[in-house]
Amino acid sequence: MVDYIQLFKSIVEKHKNDKKWDAGSFVGIKSLSNTKVGTVGQDFIEGLCETLNIPIEFPVNILKKRLTQSPWDLKIFGISFELKTATEDTGGKFQFNHIRYHRKYDAVLCLGVSPDELLFNIYSKANIATGKAGKLVSMEKGGNASYKLTKSKHELFHIDDFQEKLIKFTTSFE
């Protein structure tokens, strides 16, 4: 008789997270679903902006209720941002998934989470669309609606620089 439980457990063990995720300040993020990782990233950026007294706005409907589905996640200094959160992969890179050209937003704010570091960068939609932000790869074979942007640590800034880089980006935004 096949021991399904043991078979499944052995396969899970074979595919478990890289050892770098066995310890660190942010290891708990690896136990969350991809959707929850995005929610954590958004809540963090919102909380960080509030802590730094950076004014933010949320998409709302005519009844002034916050929308859960919108082409953008957050407005900072009047610029609409799509927020993307990624955890560090085994190669030390971050894959920011589901970047879409066809949605109406001004910029993408990428938050990278490693076991002990928070990193970020900001890209205008124009730089995303023209490849100046980096090479986008389609998320689906033959598809052209959803892309991923892969970044290494040296292409991102430490979260300590968030306020400075955000203000620089938003004041020079065209």
Coordinates of N, CA and C in Angstrom, one line a residue:
M1 N 0.8 -1.2 0.0 CA 0.0 0.0 0.0 C 0.9 1.3 0.0
V2 N 0.5 2.2 -0.8 CA 1.2 3.5 -0.9 C 1.0 4.4 0.3
D3 N 2.0 4.9 0.9 CA 1.9 5.8 2.0 C 1.9 7.2 1.4
Y4 N 0.7 7.7 1.1 CA 0.5 9.0 0.4 C 1.1 10.2 1.2
I5 N 0.8 10.1 2.5 CA 1.2 11.2 3.4 C 2.8 11.3 3.4
Q6 N 3.5 10.2 3.5 CA 4.9 10.2 3.6 C 5.5 10.6 2.2
L7 N 4.9 10.1 1.1 CA 5.3 10.5 -0.2 C 5.2 12.0 -0.4
F8 N 4.0 12.6 0.0 CA 3.8 14.0 -0.2 C 4.8 14.8 0.7
K9 N 5.0 14.4 1.9 CA 5.9 15.1 2.8 C 7.3 15.1 2.3
S10 N 7.7 14.0 1.7 CA 9.1 13.9 1.1 C 9.3 14.8 -0.1
I11 N 8.2 15.0 -0.8 CA 8.3 15.9 -2.0 C 8.3 17.3 -1.5
V12 N 7.5 17.7 -0.5 CA 7.5 19.0 0.1 C 8.9 19.3 0.6
E13 N 9.5 18.4 1.3 CA 10.8 18.6 1.9 C 11.8 18.9 0.8
K14 N 11.7 18.2 -0.3 CA 12.6 18.4 -1.5 C 12.5 19.8 -2.1
H15 N 11.3 20.3 -2.0 CA 11.0 21.6 -2.6 C 10.9 22.8 -1.7
K16 N 11.3 22.6 -0.4 CA 11.2 23.6 0.6 C 12.0 24.9 0.2
N17 N 11.8 26.0 0.9 CA 12.5 27.2 0.6 C 14.0 27.1 0.8
D18 N 14.7 27.9 0.1 CA 16.2 27.9 0.2 C 16.6 28.1 1.7
K19 N 17.7 27.6 2.0 CA 18.2 27.6 3.4 C 18.3 29.1 3.9
K20 N 18.5 30.0 3.0 CA 18.6 31.4 3.5 C 17.4 31.9 4.2
W21 N 16.3 31.2 3.9 CA 15.0 31.6 4.6 C 14.7 30.8 5.9
D22 N 15.7 30.0 6.4 CA 15.6 29.3 7.6 C 15.7 30.3 8.8
A23 N 16.3 31.5 8.6 CA 16.5 32.4 9.7 C 16.4 33.8 9.1
G24 N 16.1 34.8 10.0 CA 16.1 36.2 9.6 C 14.9 36.9 10.1
S25 N 14.9 38.2 10.0 CA 13.8 39.0 10.5 C 12.5 38.8 9.8
F26 N 12.6 38.5 8.5 CA 11.4 38.5 7.7 C 11.0 37.1 7.1
V27 N 11.5 36.0 7.8 CA 11.2 34.7 7.2 C 9.7 34.3 7.2
G28 N 8.9 34.9 8.0 CA 7.5 34.6 8.1 C 6.8 34.9 6.7
I29 N 7.3 35.8 5.9 CA 6.7 36.1 4.6 C 6.7 34.9 3.7
K30 N 7.6 34.0 3.9 CA 7.6 32.8 3.0 C 6.5 31.8 3.2
S31 N 5.8 31.9 4.3 CA 4.7 31.0 4.6 C 3.4 31.6 4.1
L32 N 3.4 32.8 3.5 CA 2.2 33.4 3.0 C 1.9 33.1 1.6
S33 N 0.7 33.2 1.1 CA 0.4 33.0 -0.3 C 0.9 34.3 -1.0
N34 N 1.0 34.1 -2.3 CA 1.5 35.3 -3.1 C 0.6 36.5 -3.0
T35 N -0.7 36.3 -2.9 CA -1.7 37.4 -2.7 C -1.4 38.1 -1.4
K36 N -1.2 37.3 -0.3 CA -0.9 37.9 1.0 C 0.4 38.6 1.0
V37 N 1.4 38.1 0.3 CA 2.7 38.8 0.2 C 2.5 40.2 -0.4
G38 N 1.7 40.3 -1.4 CA 1.3 41.6 -2.0 C 0.6 42.5 -1.0
T39 N -0.3 41.9 -0.2 CA -1.0 42.7 0.8 C -0.1 43.2 1.9
V40 N 0.9 42.4 2.3 CA 1.9 42.8 3.3 C 2.7 43.9 2.7
G41 N 3.1 43.8 1.5 CA 3.9 44.9 0.9 C 3.1 46.2 0.8
Q42 N 1.9 46.1 0.4 CA 1.0 47.3 0.3 C 0.8 47.9 1.7
D43 N 0.5 47.1 2.7 CA 0.3 47.6 4.1 C 1.5 48.2 4.6
F44 N 2.7 47.7 4.3 CA 4.0 48.2 4.8 C 4.2 49.6 4.1
I45 N 4.1 49.7 2.8 CA 4.3 51.0 2.2 C 3.3 52.0 2.7
E46 N 2.1 51.7 2.9 CA 1.1 52.6 3.4 C 1.5 53.0 4.8
G47 N 1.9 52.1 5.7 CA 2.3 52.4 7.0 C 3.6 53.2 7.1
L48 N 4.5 52.9 6.2 CA 5.8 53.7 6.1 C 5.5 55.1 5.7
C49 N 4.6 55.3 4.7 CA 4.3 56.7 4.3 C 3.6 57.4 5.4
E50 N 2.7 56.8 6.1 CA 2.1 57.5 7.2 C 3.0 57.8 8.3
T51 N 4.0 56.9 8.6 CA 5.0 57.2 9.7 C 5.9 58.3 9.3
L52 N 6.2 58.4 8.0 CA 7.1 59.5 7.5 C 6.3 60.8 7.1
N53 N 5.0 60.8 7.4 CA 4.1 61.9 7.1 C 4.1 62.3 5.7
I54 N 4.1 61.2 4.8 CA 4.0 61.4 3.4 C 2.5 61.2 3.0
P55 N 1.9 62.2 2.4 CA 0.5 62.1 2.1 C 0.2 61.0 1.1
I56 N -0.8 60.2 1.4 CA -1.2 59.2 0.4 C -2.7 59.2 0.2
E57 N -3.1 58.7 -0.9 CA -4.6 58.6 -1.3 C -4.8 57.2 -1.8
F58 N -6.1 56.8 -1.6 CA -6.5 55.5 -2.0 C -7.5 55.6 -3.1
P59 N -7.6 54.6 -4.0 CA -8.7 54.7 -5.0 C -10.0 54.5 -4.3
V60 N -11.0 55.3 -4.6 CA -12.3 55.2 -4.0 C -13.4 55.3 -5.0
N61 N -14.6 54.8 -4.7 CA -15.7 54.9 -5.6 C -16.5 56.2 -5.2
I62 N -17.6 56.3 -5.9 CA -18.4 57.5 -5.7 C -19.0 57.6 -4.3
L63 N -19.1 56.5 -3.6 CA -19.6 56.5 -2.2 C -18.5 56.7 -1.2
K64 N -17.3 57.0 -1.7 CA -16.1 57.3 -0.9 C -15.6 56.0 -0.1
K65 N -15.9 54.9 -0.7 CA -15.4 53.6 -0.2 C -14.1 53.2 -0.9
R66 N -13.2 52.7 -0.1 CA -11.9 52.3 -0.7 C -12.1 51.1 -1.6
L67 N -11.6 51.2 -2.8 CA -11.7 50.1 -3.8 C -10.7 49.0 -3.6
T68 N -11.1 47.8 -3.7 CA -10.2 46.7 -3.6 C -9.7 46.3 -5.0
Q69 N -10.4 46.7 -6.1 CA -9.9 46.5 -7.4 C -9.8 47.9 -8.1
S70 N -8.6 48.2 -8.5 CA -8.3 49.5 -9.1 C -7.1 49.3 -10.0
P71 N -6.9 50.1 -11.0 CA -5.7 50.0 -11.9 C -4.4 50.5 -11.1
W72 N -4.6 51.2 -10.0 CA -3.5 51.6 -9.2 C -3.8 51.3 -7.7
D73 N -2.7 51.3 -6.9 CA -2.9 50.9 -5.5 C -2.9 52.1 -4.6
L74 N -2.1 53.1 -4.9 CA -1.9 54.2 -4.0 C -1.4 55.4 -4.7
K75 N -1.9 56.6 -4.3 CA -1.3 57.8 -4.8 C -0.5 58.5 -3.8
I76 N 0.7 58.9 -4.2 CA 1.7 59.6 -3.4 C 2.0 60.9 -4.1
F77 N 1.8 62.0 -3.4 CA 2.0 63.3 -4.0 C 1.3 63.4 -5.4
G78 N 0.2 62.8 -5.5 CA -0.6 62.9 -6.7 C -0.3 61.9 -7.8
I79 N 0.7 61.1 -7.6 CA 1.2 60.2 -8.6 C 0.6 58.8 -8.3
S80 N 0.0 58.1 -9.2 CA -0.6 56.8 -9.0 C 0.4 55.7 -9.1
F81 N 0.5 54.9 -8.1 CA 1.5 53.8 -8.1 C 0.8 52.5 -8.1
E82 N 1.4 51.6 -8.8 CA 1.1 50.2 -8.7 C 2.2 49.6 -7.8
L83 N 1.8 48.9 -6.7 CA 2.8 48.4 -5.8 C 3.1 46.9 -6.1
K84 N 4.3 46.5 -6.1 CA 4.7 45.1 -6.4 C 5.7 44.7 -5.3
T85 N 5.4 43.5 -4.7 CA 6.3 43.0 -3.7 C 6.8 41.6 -4.1
A86 N 8.1 41.4 -3.9 CA 8.7 40.1 -4.2 C 9.6 39.7 -3.1
T87 N 9.7 38.3 -2.9 CA 10.8 37.8 -2.0 C 12.0 37.4 -2.8
E88 N 13.1 37.4 -2.2 CA 14.4 37.1 -2.8 C 14.4 35.6 -3.2
D89 N 14.8 35.3 -4.4 CA 14.8 33.9 -4.9 C 16.2 33.3 -4.6
T90 N 16.4 32.1 -5.0 CA 17.7 31.4 -4.6 C 18.9 32.0 -5.3
G91 N 18.7 32.8 -6.4 CA 19.8 33.4 -7.1 C 20.0 34.8 -6.6
G92 N 19.3 35.3 -5.5 CA 19.5 36.6 -5.0 C 18.8 37.7 -5.8
K93 N 17.8 37.3 -6.6 CA 17.0 38.2 -7.4 C 15.6 38.3 -6.9
F94 N 14.9 39.3 -7.4 CA 13.5 39.5 -7.0 C 12.7 39.6 -8.3
Q95 N 11.6 38.8 -8.4 CA 10.8 38.8 -9.6 C 9.5 39.5 -9.3
F96 N 9.3 40.7 -9.8 CA 8.1 41.5 -9.6 C 7.1 41.1 -10.6
N97 N 6.1 40.4 -10.2 CA 5.1 39.8 -11.2 C 3.9 40.6 -11.5
H98 N 3.3 40.3 -12.6 CA 2.0 40.9 -13.0 C 2.1 42.4 -13.2
I99 N 3.1 42.8 -13.9 CA 3.2 44.2 -14.3 C 2.4 44.3 -15.6
R100 N 1.5 45.2 -15.7 CA 0.6 45.3 -16.9 C 0.7 46.7 -17.5
Y101 N 0.9 46.7 -18.8 CA 1.0 48.0 -19.5 C -0.4 48.7 -19.6
H102 N -1.4 47.8 -19.8 CA -2.7 48.3 -20.2 C -3.5 49.0 -19.1
R103 N -3.0 48.9 -17.8 CA -3.7 49.5 -16.7 C -3.2 51.0 -16.6
K104 N -4.1 51.7 -16.0 CA -3.9 53.2 -15.9 C -3.2 53.5 -14.5
Y105 N -1.9 53.7 -14.5 CA -1.1 54.1 -13.4 C 0.1 54.9 -13.9
D106 N 0.7 55.6 -13.0 CA 1.9 56.5 -13.4 C 3.2 55.8 -13.2
A107 N 3.3 55.0 -12.2 CA 4.6 54.4 -11.8 C 4.4 53.1 -11.0
V108 N 5.5 52.3 -11.0 CA 5.5 51.1 -10.2 C 6.5 51.2 -9.1
L109 N 6.1 50.9 -7.9 CA 7.0 50.9 -6.7 C 7.2 49.4 -6.4
C110 N 8.4 49.0 -6.4 CA 8.8 47.6 -6.2 C 9.4 47.5 -4.8
L111 N 8.9 46.6 -4.0 CA 9.4 46.3 -2.7 C 10.0 44.9 -2.7
G112 N 11.3 44.7 -2.4 CA 12.0 43.4 -2.4 C 12.2 43.0 -0.9
V113 N 11.8 41.8 -0.6 CA 12.0 41.3 0.8 C 13.0 40.2 0.8
S114 N 14.1 40.3 1.5 CA 15.1 39.2 1.7 C 14.9 38.8 3.2
P115 N 15.6 37.8 3.6 CA 15.4 37.3 5.0 C 15.7 38.4 6.0
D116 N 16.6 39.4 5.7 CA 17.0 40.4 6.7 C 17.0 41.8 6.1
E117 N 16.5 42.0 4.9 CA 16.6 43.3 4.3 C 15.3 43.7 3.6
L118 N 15.0 44.9 3.6 CA 13.9 45.5 2.7 C 14.5 46.4 1.7
L119 N 14.3 46.2 0.5 CA 14.8 47.0 -0.6 C 13.7 47.5 -1.5
F120 N 14.0 48.5 -2.3 CA 12.9 49.0 -3.2 C 13.5 49.8 -4.4
N121 N 12.7 50.0 -5.3 CA 13.0 51.0 -6.4 C 11.7 51.4 -7.0
I122 N 11.8 52.5 -7.7 CA 10.6 53.2 -8.3 C 10.8 53.4 -9.8
Y123 N 9.9 53.0 -10.6 CA 10.0 53.1 -12.1 C 8.8 53.8 -12.7
S124 N 9.0 54.7 -13.5 CA 7.8 55.3 -14.2 C 7.2 54.3 -15.2
K125 N 6.0 54.5 -15.5 CA 5.3 53.6 -16.4 C 6.0 53.7 -17.8
A126 N 6.4 54.9 -18.1 CA 7.1 55.1 -19.4 C 8.4 54.3 -19.4
N127 N 9.1 54.3 -18.4 CA 10.4 53.6 -18.3 C 10.1 52.1 -18.3
I128 N 9.0 51.6 -17.7 CA 8.6 50.2 -17.8 C 8.3 49.8 -19.2
A129 N 7.5 50.7 -19.9 CA 7.0 50.4 -21.2 C 8.1 50.4 -22.3
T130 N 9.1 51.2 -22.1 CA 10.2 51.4 -23.1 C 11.4 50.5 -22.8
G131 N 11.3 49.7 -21.7 CA 12.4 48.8 -21.3 C 13.6 49.5 -20.6
K132 N 13.4 50.8 -20.3 CA 14.5 51.5 -19.5 C 14.6 51.0 -18.1
A133 N 13.5 50.5 -17.6 CA 13.5 49.9 -16.2 C 14.1 48.5 -16.1
G134 N 14.2 47.9 -17.3 CA 14.7 46.6 -17.4 C 13.9 45.7 -18.3
K135 N 14.4 44.5 -18.6 CA 13.7 43.6 -19.5 C 12.5 43.0 -18.8
L136 N 11.3 43.1 -19.5 CA 10.1 42.5 -19.0 C 9.9 41.1 -19.7
V137 N 9.5 40.1 -19.0 CA 9.3 38.8 -19.6 C 7.8 38.5 -19.4
S138 N 7.2 38.0 -20.4 CA 5.8 37.6 -20.3 C 5.6 36.5 -19.3
M139 N 4.5 36.7 -18.5 CA 4.2 35.7 -17.5 C 3.4 34.5 -18.1
E140 N 3.0 34.6 -19.3 CA 2.3 33.5 -19.9 C 2.8 33.2 -21.4
K141 N 3.0 32.0 -21.7 CA 3.5 31.7 -23.1 C 2.6 32.2 -24.1
G142 N 3.2 33.1 -25.0 CA 2.4 33.7 -26.1 C 1.5 34.8 -25.7
G143 N 1.5 35.1 -24.4 CA 0.6 36.2 -23.9 C 1.4 37.5 -23.8
N144 N 0.6 38.6 -23.8 CA 1.2 39.9 -23.7 C 0.4 40.9 -22.8
A145 N -0.2 40.3 -21.7 CA -1.0 41.1 -20.8 C -0.3 41.3 -19.5
S146 N 0.5 40.4 -19.1 CA 1.1 40.4 -17.7 C 2.6 40.0 -17.8
Y147 N 3.4 40.8 -17.2 CA 4.9 40.6 -17.3 C 5.5 40.6 -15.9
K148 N 6.8 40.1 -15.9 CA 7.6 40.1 -14.7 C 8.8 40.9 -15.0
L149 N 9.3 41.6 -14.0 CA 10.5 42.4 -14.0 C 11.4 41.8 -12.9
T150 N 12.6 41.4 -13.3 CA 13.5 40.8 -12.4 C 14.6 41.8 -12.1
K151 N 14.9 41.9 -10.8 CA 15.9 42.8 -10.3 C 16.8 42.2 -9.3
S152 N 18.1 42.5 -9.3 CA 19.0 42.0 -8.3 C 19.1 43.0 -7.2
K153 N 19.7 42.6 -6.1 CA 19.9 43.5 -5.0 C 20.5 44.9 -5.3
H154 N 21.6 44.8 -6.2 CA 22.3 46.0 -6.5 C 21.5 47.0 -7.3
E155 N 20.4 46.6 -7.9 CA 19.5 47.4 -8.6 C 18.4 48.1 -7.8
L156 N 18.4 47.7 -6.5 CA 17.4 48.3 -5.6 C 18.1 49.1 -4.5
F157 N 17.3 49.9 -3.8 CA 17.8 50.7 -2.7 C 17.4 50.2 -1.4
H158 N 18.2 50.4 -0.4 CA 17.8 50.0 1.0 C 16.6 50.9 1.4
I159 N 15.7 50.3 2.2 CA 14.5 51.0 2.6 C 14.8 52.3 3.4
D160 N 16.0 52.4 4.0 CA 16.4 53.6 4.7 C 16.4 54.8 3.8
D161 N 16.5 54.6 2.5 CA 16.6 55.7 1.5 C 15.2 56.0 0.9
F162 N 14.1 55.4 1.4 CA 12.8 55.5 0.9 C 12.3 56.9 0.7
Q163 N 12.3 57.6 1.8 CA 11.8 59.0 1.7 C 12.5 59.9 0.7
E164 N 13.9 59.8 0.8 CA 14.7 60.6 -0.1 C 14.4 60.3 -1.6
K165 N 14.5 59.0 -1.9 CA 14.3 58.6 -3.3 C 12.9 58.8 -3.8
L166 N 11.9 58.6 -2.9 CA 10.5 58.9 -3.3 C 10.3 60.4 -3.6
I167 N 10.8 61.2 -2.7 CA 10.6 62.7 -3.0 C 11.4 63.1 -4.2
K168 N 12.6 62.6 -4.4 CA 13.3 62.9 -5.7 C 12.5 62.4 -6.9
F169 N 12.0 61.2 -6.8 CA 11.2 60.7 -8.0 C 10.0 61.5 -8.2
T170 N 9.2 61.8 -7.2 CA 7.9 62.5 -7.4 C 8.1 64.0 -7.8
T171 N 9.2 64.6 -7.3 CA 9.4 66.0 -7.7 C 9.9 66.1 -9.1
S172 N 10.5 65.1 -9.6 CA 11.1 65.1 -11.0 C 10.2 64.4 -12.0
F173 N 9.0 63.9 -11.5 CA 8.1 63.2 -12.4 C 7.5 64.1 -13.4
E174 N 7.5 63.6 -14.7 CA 6.9 64.4 -15.8 C 5.5 64.0 -16.1

